[in-house]
PDB file of N, CA and C in Angstrom:
ATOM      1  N   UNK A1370      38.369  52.744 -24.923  1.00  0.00           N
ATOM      2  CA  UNK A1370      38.552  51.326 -24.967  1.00  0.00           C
ATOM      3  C   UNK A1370      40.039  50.958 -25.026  1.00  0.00           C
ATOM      4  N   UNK A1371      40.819  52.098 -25.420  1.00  0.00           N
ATOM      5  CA  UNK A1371      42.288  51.458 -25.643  1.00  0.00           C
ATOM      6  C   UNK A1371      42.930  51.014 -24.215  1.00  0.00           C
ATOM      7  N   UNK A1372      43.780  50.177 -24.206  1.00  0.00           N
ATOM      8  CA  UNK A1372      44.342  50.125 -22.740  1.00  0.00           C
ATOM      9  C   UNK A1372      43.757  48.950 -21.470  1.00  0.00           C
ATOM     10  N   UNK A1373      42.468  48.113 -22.673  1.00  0.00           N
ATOM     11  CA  UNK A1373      41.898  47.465 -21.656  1.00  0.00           C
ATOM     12  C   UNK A1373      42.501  45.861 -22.216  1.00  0.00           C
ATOM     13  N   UNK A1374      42.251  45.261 -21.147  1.00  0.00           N
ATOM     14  CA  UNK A1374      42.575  43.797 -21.472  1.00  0.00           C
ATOM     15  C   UNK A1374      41.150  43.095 -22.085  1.00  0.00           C
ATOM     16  N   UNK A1375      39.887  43.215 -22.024  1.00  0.00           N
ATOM     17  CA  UNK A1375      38.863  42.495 -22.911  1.00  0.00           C
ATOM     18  C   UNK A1375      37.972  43.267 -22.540  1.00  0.00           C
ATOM     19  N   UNK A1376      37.256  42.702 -23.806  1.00  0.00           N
ATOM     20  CA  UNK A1376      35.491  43.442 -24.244  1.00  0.00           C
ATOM     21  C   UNK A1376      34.446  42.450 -23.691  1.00  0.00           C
ATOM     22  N   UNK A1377      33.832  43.257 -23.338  1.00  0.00           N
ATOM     23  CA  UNK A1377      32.480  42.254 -22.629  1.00  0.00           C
ATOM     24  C   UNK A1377      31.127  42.724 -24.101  1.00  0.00           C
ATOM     25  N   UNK A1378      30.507  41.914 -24.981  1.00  0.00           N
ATOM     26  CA  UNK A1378      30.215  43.144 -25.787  1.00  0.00           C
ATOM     27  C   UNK A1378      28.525  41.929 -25.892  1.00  0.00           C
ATOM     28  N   UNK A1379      27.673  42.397 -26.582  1.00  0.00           N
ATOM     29  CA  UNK A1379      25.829  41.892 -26.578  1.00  0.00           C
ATOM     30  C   UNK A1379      26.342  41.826 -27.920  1.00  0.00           C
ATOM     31  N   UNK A1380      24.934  41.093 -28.639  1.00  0.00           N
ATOM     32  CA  UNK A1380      24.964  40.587 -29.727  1.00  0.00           C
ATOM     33  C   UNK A1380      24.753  42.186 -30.811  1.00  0.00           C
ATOM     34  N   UNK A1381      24.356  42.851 -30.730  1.00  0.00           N
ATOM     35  CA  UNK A1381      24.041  44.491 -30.915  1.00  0.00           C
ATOM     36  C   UNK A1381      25.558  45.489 -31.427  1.00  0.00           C
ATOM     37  N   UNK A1382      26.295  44.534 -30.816  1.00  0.00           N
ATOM     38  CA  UNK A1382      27.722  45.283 -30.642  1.00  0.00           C
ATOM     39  C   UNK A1382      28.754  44.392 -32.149  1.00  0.00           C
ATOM     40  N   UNK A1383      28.828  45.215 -32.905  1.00  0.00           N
ATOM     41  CA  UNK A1383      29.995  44.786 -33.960  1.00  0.00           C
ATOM     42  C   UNK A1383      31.110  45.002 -33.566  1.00  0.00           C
ATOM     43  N   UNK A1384      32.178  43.661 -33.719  1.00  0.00           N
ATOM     44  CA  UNK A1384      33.473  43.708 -32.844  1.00  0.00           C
ATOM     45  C   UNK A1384      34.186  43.551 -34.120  1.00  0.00           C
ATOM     46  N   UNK A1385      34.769  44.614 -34.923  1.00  0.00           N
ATOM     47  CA  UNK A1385      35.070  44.140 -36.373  1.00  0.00           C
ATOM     48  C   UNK A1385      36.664  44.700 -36.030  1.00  0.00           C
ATOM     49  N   UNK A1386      37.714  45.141 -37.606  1.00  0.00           N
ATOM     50  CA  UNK A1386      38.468  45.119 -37.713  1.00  0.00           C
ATOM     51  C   UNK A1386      38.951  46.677 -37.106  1.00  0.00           C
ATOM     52  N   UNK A1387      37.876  47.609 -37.380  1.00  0.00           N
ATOM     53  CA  UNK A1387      38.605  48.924 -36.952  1.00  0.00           C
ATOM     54  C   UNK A1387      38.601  49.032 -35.354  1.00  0.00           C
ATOM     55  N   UNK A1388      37.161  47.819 -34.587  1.00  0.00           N
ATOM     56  CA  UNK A1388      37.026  48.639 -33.399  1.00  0.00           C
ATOM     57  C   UNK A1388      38.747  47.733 -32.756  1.00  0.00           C
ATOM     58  N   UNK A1389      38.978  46.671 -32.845  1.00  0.00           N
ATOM     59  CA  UNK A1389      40.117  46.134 -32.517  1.00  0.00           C
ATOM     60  C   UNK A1389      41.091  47.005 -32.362  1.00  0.00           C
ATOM     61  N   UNK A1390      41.614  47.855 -33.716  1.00  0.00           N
ATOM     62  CA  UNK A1390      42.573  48.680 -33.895  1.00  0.00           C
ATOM     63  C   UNK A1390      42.465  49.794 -32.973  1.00  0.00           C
ATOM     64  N   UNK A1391      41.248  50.287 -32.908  1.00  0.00           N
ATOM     65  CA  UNK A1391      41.381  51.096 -31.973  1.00  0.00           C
ATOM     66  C   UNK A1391      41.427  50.610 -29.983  1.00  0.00           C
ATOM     67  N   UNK A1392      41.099  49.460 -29.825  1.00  0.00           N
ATOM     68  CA  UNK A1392      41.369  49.259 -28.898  1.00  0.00           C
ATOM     69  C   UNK A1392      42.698  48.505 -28.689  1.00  0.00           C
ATOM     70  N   UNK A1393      44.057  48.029 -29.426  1.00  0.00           N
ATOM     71  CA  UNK A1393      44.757  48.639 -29.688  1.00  0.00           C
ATOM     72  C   UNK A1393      45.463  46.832 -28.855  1.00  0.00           C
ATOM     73  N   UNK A1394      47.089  47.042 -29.352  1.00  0.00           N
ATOM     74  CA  UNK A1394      47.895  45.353 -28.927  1.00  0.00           C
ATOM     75  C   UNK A1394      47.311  44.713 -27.795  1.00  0.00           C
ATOM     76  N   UNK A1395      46.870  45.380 -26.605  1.00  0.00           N
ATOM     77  CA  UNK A1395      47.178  44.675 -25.423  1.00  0.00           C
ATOM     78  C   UNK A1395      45.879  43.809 -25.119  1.00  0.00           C
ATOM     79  N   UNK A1396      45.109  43.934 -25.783  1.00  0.00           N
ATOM     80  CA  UNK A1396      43.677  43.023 -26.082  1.00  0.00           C
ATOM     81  C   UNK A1396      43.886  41.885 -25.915  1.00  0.00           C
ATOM     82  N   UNK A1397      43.080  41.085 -25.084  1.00  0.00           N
ATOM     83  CA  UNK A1397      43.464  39.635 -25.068  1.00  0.00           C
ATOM     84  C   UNK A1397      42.282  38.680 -25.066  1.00  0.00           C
ATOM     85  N   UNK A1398      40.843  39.464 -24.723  1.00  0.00           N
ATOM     86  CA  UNK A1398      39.898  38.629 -25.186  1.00  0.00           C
ATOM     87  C   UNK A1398      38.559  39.484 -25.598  1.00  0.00           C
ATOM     88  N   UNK A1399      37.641  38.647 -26.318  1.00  0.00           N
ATOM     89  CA  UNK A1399      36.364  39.329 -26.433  1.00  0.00           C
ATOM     90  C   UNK A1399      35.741  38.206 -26.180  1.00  0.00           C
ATOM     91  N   UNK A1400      34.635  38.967 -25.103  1.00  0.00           N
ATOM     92  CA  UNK A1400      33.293  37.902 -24.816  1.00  0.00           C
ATOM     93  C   UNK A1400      31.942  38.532 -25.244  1.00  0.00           C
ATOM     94  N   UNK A1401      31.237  37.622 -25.387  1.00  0.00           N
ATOM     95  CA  UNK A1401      29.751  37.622 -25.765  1.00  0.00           C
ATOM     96  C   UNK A1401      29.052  37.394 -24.900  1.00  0.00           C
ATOM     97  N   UNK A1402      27.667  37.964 -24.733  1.00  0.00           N
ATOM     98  CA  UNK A1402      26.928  37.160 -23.889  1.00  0.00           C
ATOM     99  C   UNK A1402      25.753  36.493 -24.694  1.00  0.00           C
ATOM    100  N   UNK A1403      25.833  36.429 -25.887  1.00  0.00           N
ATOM    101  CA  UNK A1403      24.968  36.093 -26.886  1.00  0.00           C
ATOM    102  C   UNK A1403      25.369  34.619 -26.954  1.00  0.00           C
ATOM    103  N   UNK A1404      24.698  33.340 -27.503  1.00  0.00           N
ATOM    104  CA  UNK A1404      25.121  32.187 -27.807  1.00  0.00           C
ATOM    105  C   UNK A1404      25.958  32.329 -29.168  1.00  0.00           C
ATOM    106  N   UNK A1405      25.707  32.743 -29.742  1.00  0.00           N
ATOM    107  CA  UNK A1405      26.839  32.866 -31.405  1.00  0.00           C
ATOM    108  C   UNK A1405      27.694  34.260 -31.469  1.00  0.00           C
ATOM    109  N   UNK A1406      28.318  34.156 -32.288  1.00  0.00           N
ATOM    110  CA  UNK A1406      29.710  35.407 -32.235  1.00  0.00           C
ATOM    111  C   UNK A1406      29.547  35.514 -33.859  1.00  0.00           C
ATOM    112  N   UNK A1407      28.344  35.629 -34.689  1.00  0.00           N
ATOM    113  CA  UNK A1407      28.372  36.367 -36.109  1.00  0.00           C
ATOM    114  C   UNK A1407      28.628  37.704 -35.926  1.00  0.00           C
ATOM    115  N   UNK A1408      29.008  38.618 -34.633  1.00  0.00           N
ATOM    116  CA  UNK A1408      28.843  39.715 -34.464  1.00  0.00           C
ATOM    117  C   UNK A1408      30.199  40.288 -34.537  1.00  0.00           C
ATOM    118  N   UNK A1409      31.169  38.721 -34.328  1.00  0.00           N
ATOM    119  CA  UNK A1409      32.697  39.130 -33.803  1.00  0.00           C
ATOM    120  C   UNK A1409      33.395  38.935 -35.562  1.00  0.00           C
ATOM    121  N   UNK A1410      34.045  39.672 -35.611  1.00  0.00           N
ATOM    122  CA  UNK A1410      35.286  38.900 -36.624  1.00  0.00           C
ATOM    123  C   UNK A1410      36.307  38.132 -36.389  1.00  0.00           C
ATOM    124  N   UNK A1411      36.360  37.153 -36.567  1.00  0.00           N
ATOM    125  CA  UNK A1411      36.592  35.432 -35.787  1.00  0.00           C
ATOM    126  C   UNK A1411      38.180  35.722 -36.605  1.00  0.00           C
ATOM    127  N   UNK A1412      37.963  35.455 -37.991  1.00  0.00           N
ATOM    128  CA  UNK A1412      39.479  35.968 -38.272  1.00  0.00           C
ATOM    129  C   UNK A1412      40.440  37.055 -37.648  1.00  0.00           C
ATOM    130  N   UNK A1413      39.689  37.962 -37.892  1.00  0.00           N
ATOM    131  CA  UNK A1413      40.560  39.063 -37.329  1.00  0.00           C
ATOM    132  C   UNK A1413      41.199  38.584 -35.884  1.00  0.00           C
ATOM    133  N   UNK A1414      40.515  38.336 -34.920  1.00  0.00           N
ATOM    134  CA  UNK A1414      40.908  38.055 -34.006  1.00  0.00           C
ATOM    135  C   UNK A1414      41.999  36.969 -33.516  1.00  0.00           C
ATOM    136  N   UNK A1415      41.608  35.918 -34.393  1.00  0.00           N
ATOM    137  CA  UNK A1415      42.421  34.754 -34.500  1.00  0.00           C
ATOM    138  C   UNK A1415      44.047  35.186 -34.934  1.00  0.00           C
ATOM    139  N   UNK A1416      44.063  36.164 -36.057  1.00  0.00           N
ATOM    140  CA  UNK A1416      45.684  36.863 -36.681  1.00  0.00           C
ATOM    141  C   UNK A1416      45.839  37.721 -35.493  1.00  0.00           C
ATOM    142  N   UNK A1417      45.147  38.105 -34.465  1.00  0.00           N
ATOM    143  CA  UNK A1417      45.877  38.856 -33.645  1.00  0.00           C
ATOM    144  C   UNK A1417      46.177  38.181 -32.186  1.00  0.00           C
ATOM    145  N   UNK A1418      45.964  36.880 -32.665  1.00  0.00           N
ATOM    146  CA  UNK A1418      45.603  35.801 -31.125  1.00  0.00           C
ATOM    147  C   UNK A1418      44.488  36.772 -29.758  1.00  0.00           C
ATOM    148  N   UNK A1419      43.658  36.605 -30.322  1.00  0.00           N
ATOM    149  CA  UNK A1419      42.569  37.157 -29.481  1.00  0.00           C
ATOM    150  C   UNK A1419      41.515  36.216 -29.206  1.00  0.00           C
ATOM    151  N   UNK A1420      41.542  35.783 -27.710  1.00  0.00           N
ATOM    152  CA  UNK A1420      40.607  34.495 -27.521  1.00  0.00           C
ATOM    153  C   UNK A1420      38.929  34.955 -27.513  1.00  0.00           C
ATOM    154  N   UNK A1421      38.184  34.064 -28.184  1.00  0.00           N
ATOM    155  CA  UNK A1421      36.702  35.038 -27.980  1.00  0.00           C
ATOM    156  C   UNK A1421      36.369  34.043 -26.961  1.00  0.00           C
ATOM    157  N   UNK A1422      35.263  34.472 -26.506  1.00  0.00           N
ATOM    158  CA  UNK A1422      34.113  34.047 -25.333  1.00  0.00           C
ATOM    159  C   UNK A1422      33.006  33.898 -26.065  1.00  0.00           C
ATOM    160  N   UNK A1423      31.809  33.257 -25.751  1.00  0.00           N
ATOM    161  CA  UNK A1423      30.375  33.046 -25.744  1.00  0.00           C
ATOM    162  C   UNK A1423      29.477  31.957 -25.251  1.00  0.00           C
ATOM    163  N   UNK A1424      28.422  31.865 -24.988  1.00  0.00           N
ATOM    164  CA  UNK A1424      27.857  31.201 -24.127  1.00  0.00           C
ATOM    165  C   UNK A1424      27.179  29.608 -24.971  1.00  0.00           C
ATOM    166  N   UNK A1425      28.013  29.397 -25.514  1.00  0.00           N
ATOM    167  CA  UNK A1425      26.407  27.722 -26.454  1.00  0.00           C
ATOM    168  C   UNK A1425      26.065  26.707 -25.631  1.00  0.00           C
ATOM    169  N   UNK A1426      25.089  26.757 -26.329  1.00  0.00           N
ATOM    170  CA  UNK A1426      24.398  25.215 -25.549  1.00  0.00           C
ATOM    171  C   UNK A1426      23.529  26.319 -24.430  1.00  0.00           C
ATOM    172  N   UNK A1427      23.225  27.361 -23.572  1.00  0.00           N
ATOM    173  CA  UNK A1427      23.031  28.086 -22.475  1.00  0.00           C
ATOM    174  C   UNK A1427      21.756  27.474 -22.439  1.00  0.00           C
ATOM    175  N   UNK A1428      20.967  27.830 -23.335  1.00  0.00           N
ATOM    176  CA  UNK A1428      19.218  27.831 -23.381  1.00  0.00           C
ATOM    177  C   UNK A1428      18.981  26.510 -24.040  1.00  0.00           C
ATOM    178  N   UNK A1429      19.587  25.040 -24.429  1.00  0.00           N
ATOM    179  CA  UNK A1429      18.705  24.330 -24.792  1.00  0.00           C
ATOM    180  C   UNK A1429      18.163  23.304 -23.956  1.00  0.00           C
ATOM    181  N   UNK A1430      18.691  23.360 -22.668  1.00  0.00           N
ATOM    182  CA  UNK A1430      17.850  22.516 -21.655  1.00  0.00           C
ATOM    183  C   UNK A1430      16.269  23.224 -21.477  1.00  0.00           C
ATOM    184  N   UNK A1431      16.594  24.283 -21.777  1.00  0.00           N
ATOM    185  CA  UNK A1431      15.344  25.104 -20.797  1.00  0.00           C
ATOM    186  C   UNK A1431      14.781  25.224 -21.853  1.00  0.00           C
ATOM    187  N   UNK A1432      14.671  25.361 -23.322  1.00  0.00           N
ATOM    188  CA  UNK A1432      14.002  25.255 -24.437  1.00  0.00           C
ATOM    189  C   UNK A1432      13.453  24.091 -24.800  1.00  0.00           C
ATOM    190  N   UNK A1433      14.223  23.303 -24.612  1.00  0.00           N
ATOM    191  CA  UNK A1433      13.351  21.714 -24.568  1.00  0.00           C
ATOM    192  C   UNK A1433      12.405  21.784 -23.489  1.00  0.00           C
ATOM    193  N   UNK A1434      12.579  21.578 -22.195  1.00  0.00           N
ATOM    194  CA  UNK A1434      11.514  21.733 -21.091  1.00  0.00           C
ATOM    195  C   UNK A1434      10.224  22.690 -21.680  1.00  0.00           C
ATOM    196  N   UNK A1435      10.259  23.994 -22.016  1.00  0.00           N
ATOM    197  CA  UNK A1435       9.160  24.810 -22.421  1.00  0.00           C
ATOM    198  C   UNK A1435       8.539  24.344 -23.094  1.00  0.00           C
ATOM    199  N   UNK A1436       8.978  23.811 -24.644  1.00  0.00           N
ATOM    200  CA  UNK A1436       8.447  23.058 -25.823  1.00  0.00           C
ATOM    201  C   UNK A1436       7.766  21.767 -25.409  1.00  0.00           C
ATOM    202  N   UNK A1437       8.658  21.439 -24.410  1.00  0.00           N
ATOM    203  CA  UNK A1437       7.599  19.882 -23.816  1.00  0.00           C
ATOM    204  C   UNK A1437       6.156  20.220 -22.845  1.00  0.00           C
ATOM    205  N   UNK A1438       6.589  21.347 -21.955  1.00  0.00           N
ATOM    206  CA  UNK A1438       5.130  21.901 -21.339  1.00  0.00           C
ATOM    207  C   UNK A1438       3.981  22.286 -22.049  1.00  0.00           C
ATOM    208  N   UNK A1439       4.623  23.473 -22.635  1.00  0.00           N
ATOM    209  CA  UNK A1439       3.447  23.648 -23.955  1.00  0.00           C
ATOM    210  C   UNK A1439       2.778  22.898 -24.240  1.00  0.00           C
ATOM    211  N   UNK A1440       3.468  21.036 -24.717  1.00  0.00           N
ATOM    212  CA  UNK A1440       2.908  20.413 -25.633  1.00  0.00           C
ATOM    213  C   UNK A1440       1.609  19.750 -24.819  1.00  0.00           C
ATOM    214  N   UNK A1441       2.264  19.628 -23.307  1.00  0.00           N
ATOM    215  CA  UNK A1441       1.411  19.143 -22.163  1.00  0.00           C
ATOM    216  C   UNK A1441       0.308  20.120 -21.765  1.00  0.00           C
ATOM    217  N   UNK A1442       0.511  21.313 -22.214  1.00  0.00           N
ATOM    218  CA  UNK A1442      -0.341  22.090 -21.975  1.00  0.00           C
ATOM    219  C   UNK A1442      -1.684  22.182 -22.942  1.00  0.00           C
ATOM    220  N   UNK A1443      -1.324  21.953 -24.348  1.00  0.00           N
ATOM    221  CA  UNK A1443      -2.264  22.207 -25.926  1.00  0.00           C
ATOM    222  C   UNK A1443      -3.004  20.700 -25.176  1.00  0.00           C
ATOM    223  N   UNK A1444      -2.331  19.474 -25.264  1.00  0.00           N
ATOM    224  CA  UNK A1444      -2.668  18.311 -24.940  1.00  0.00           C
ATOM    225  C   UNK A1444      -4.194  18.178 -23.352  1.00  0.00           C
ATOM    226  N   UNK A1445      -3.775  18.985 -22.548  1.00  0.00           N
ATOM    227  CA  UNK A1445      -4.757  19.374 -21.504  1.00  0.00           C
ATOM    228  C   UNK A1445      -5.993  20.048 -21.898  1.00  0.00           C
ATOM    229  N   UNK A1446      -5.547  21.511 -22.520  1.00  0.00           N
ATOM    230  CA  UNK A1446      -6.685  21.840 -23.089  1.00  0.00           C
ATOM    231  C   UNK A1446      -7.569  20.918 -24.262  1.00  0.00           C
ATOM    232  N   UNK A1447      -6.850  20.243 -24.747  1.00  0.00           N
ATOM    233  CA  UNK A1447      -7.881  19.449 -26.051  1.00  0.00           C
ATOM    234  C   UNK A1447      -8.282  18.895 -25.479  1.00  0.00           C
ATOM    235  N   UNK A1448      -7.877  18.014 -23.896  1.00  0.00           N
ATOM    236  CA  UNK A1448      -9.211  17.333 -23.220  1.00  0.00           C
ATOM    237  C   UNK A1448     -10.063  17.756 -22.428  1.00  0.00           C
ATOM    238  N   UNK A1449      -9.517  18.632 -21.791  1.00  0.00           N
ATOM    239  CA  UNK A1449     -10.662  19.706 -21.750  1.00  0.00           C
ATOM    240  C   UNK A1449     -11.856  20.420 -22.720  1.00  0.00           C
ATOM    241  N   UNK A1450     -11.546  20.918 -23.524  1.00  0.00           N
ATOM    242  CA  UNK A1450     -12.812  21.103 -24.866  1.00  0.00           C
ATOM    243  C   UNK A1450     -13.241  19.786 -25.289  1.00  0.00           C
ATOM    244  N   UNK A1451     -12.954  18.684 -25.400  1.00  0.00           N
ATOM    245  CA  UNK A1451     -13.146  17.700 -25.572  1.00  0.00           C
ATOM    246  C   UNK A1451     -13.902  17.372 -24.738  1.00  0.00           C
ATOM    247  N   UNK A1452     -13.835  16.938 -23.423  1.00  0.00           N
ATOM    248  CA  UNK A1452     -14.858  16.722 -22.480  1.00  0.00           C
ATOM    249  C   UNK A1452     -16.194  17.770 -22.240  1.00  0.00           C
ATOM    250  N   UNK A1453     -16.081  18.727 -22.392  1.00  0.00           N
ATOM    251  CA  UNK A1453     -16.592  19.824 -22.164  1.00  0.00           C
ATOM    252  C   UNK A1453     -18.358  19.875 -23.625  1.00  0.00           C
ATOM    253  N   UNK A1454     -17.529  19.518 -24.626  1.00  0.00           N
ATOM    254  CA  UNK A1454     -18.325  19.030 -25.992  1.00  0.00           C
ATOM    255  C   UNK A1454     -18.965  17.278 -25.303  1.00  0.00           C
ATOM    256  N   UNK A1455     -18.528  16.834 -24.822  1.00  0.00           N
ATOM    257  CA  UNK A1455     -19.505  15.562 -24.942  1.00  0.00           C
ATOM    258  C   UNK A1455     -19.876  15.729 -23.763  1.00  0.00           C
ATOM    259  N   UNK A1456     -20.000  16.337 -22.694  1.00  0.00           N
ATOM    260  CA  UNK A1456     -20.805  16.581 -21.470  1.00  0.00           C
ATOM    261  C   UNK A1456     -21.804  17.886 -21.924  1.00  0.00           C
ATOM    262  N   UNK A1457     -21.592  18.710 -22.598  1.00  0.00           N
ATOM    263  CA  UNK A1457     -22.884  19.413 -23.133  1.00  0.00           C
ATOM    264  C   UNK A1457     -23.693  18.936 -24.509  1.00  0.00           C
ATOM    265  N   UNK A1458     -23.753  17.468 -24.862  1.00  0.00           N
ATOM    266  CA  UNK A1458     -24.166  17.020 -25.663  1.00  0.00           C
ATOM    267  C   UNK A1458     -25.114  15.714 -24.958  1.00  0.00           C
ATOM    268  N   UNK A1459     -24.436  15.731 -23.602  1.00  0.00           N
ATOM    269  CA  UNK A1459     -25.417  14.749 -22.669  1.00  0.00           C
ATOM    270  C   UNK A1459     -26.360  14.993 -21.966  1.00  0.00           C
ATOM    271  N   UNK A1460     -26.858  16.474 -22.471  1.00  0.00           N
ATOM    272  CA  UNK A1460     -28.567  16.902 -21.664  1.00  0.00           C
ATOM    273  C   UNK A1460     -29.020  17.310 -22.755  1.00  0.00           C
TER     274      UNK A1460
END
């Protein structure tokens, strides 16, 4: 790792004080591909001017949309069993 200009690193990956040292001055950024950086040491990096990367906000369009289908979905089926109960209650 020494010798490179930035870390590309997953949420899995601890970016703490020793791995820095060993990857050594010429470091200039660390990215995430995770939405949060609890993984990075934000200080450390900051005393060594090291810009981080990460992705926020990525997934909450598409998390809202799912949560709203779903709801359209539970909502379909209840009228479905619903209909289904008062049409086998009409013979």
């Amino acid at each position: 790792m020494k010798g490179k200009d930035g870390i590309f690193c997953f949420l899995t990956d601890k970016i703490n004080k020793e791995l820095l040292d060993e990857a050594g001055s010429q470091l200039k950024v660390v990215s995430t591909f995770s939405v949060g950086y609890d993984h990075i040491d934000v200080k450390e990096c900051k005393q060594r001017n090291i810009k981080i990367g990460y992705t926020p906000n990525v997934l909450t369009e598409a998390t809202a949309e799912l949560t709203v289908r779903k709801l359209f979905l539970v909502n379909f089926i209840y009228t479905l069993s619903s209909m289904k109960m008062f049409l086998s209650n009409q013979t």
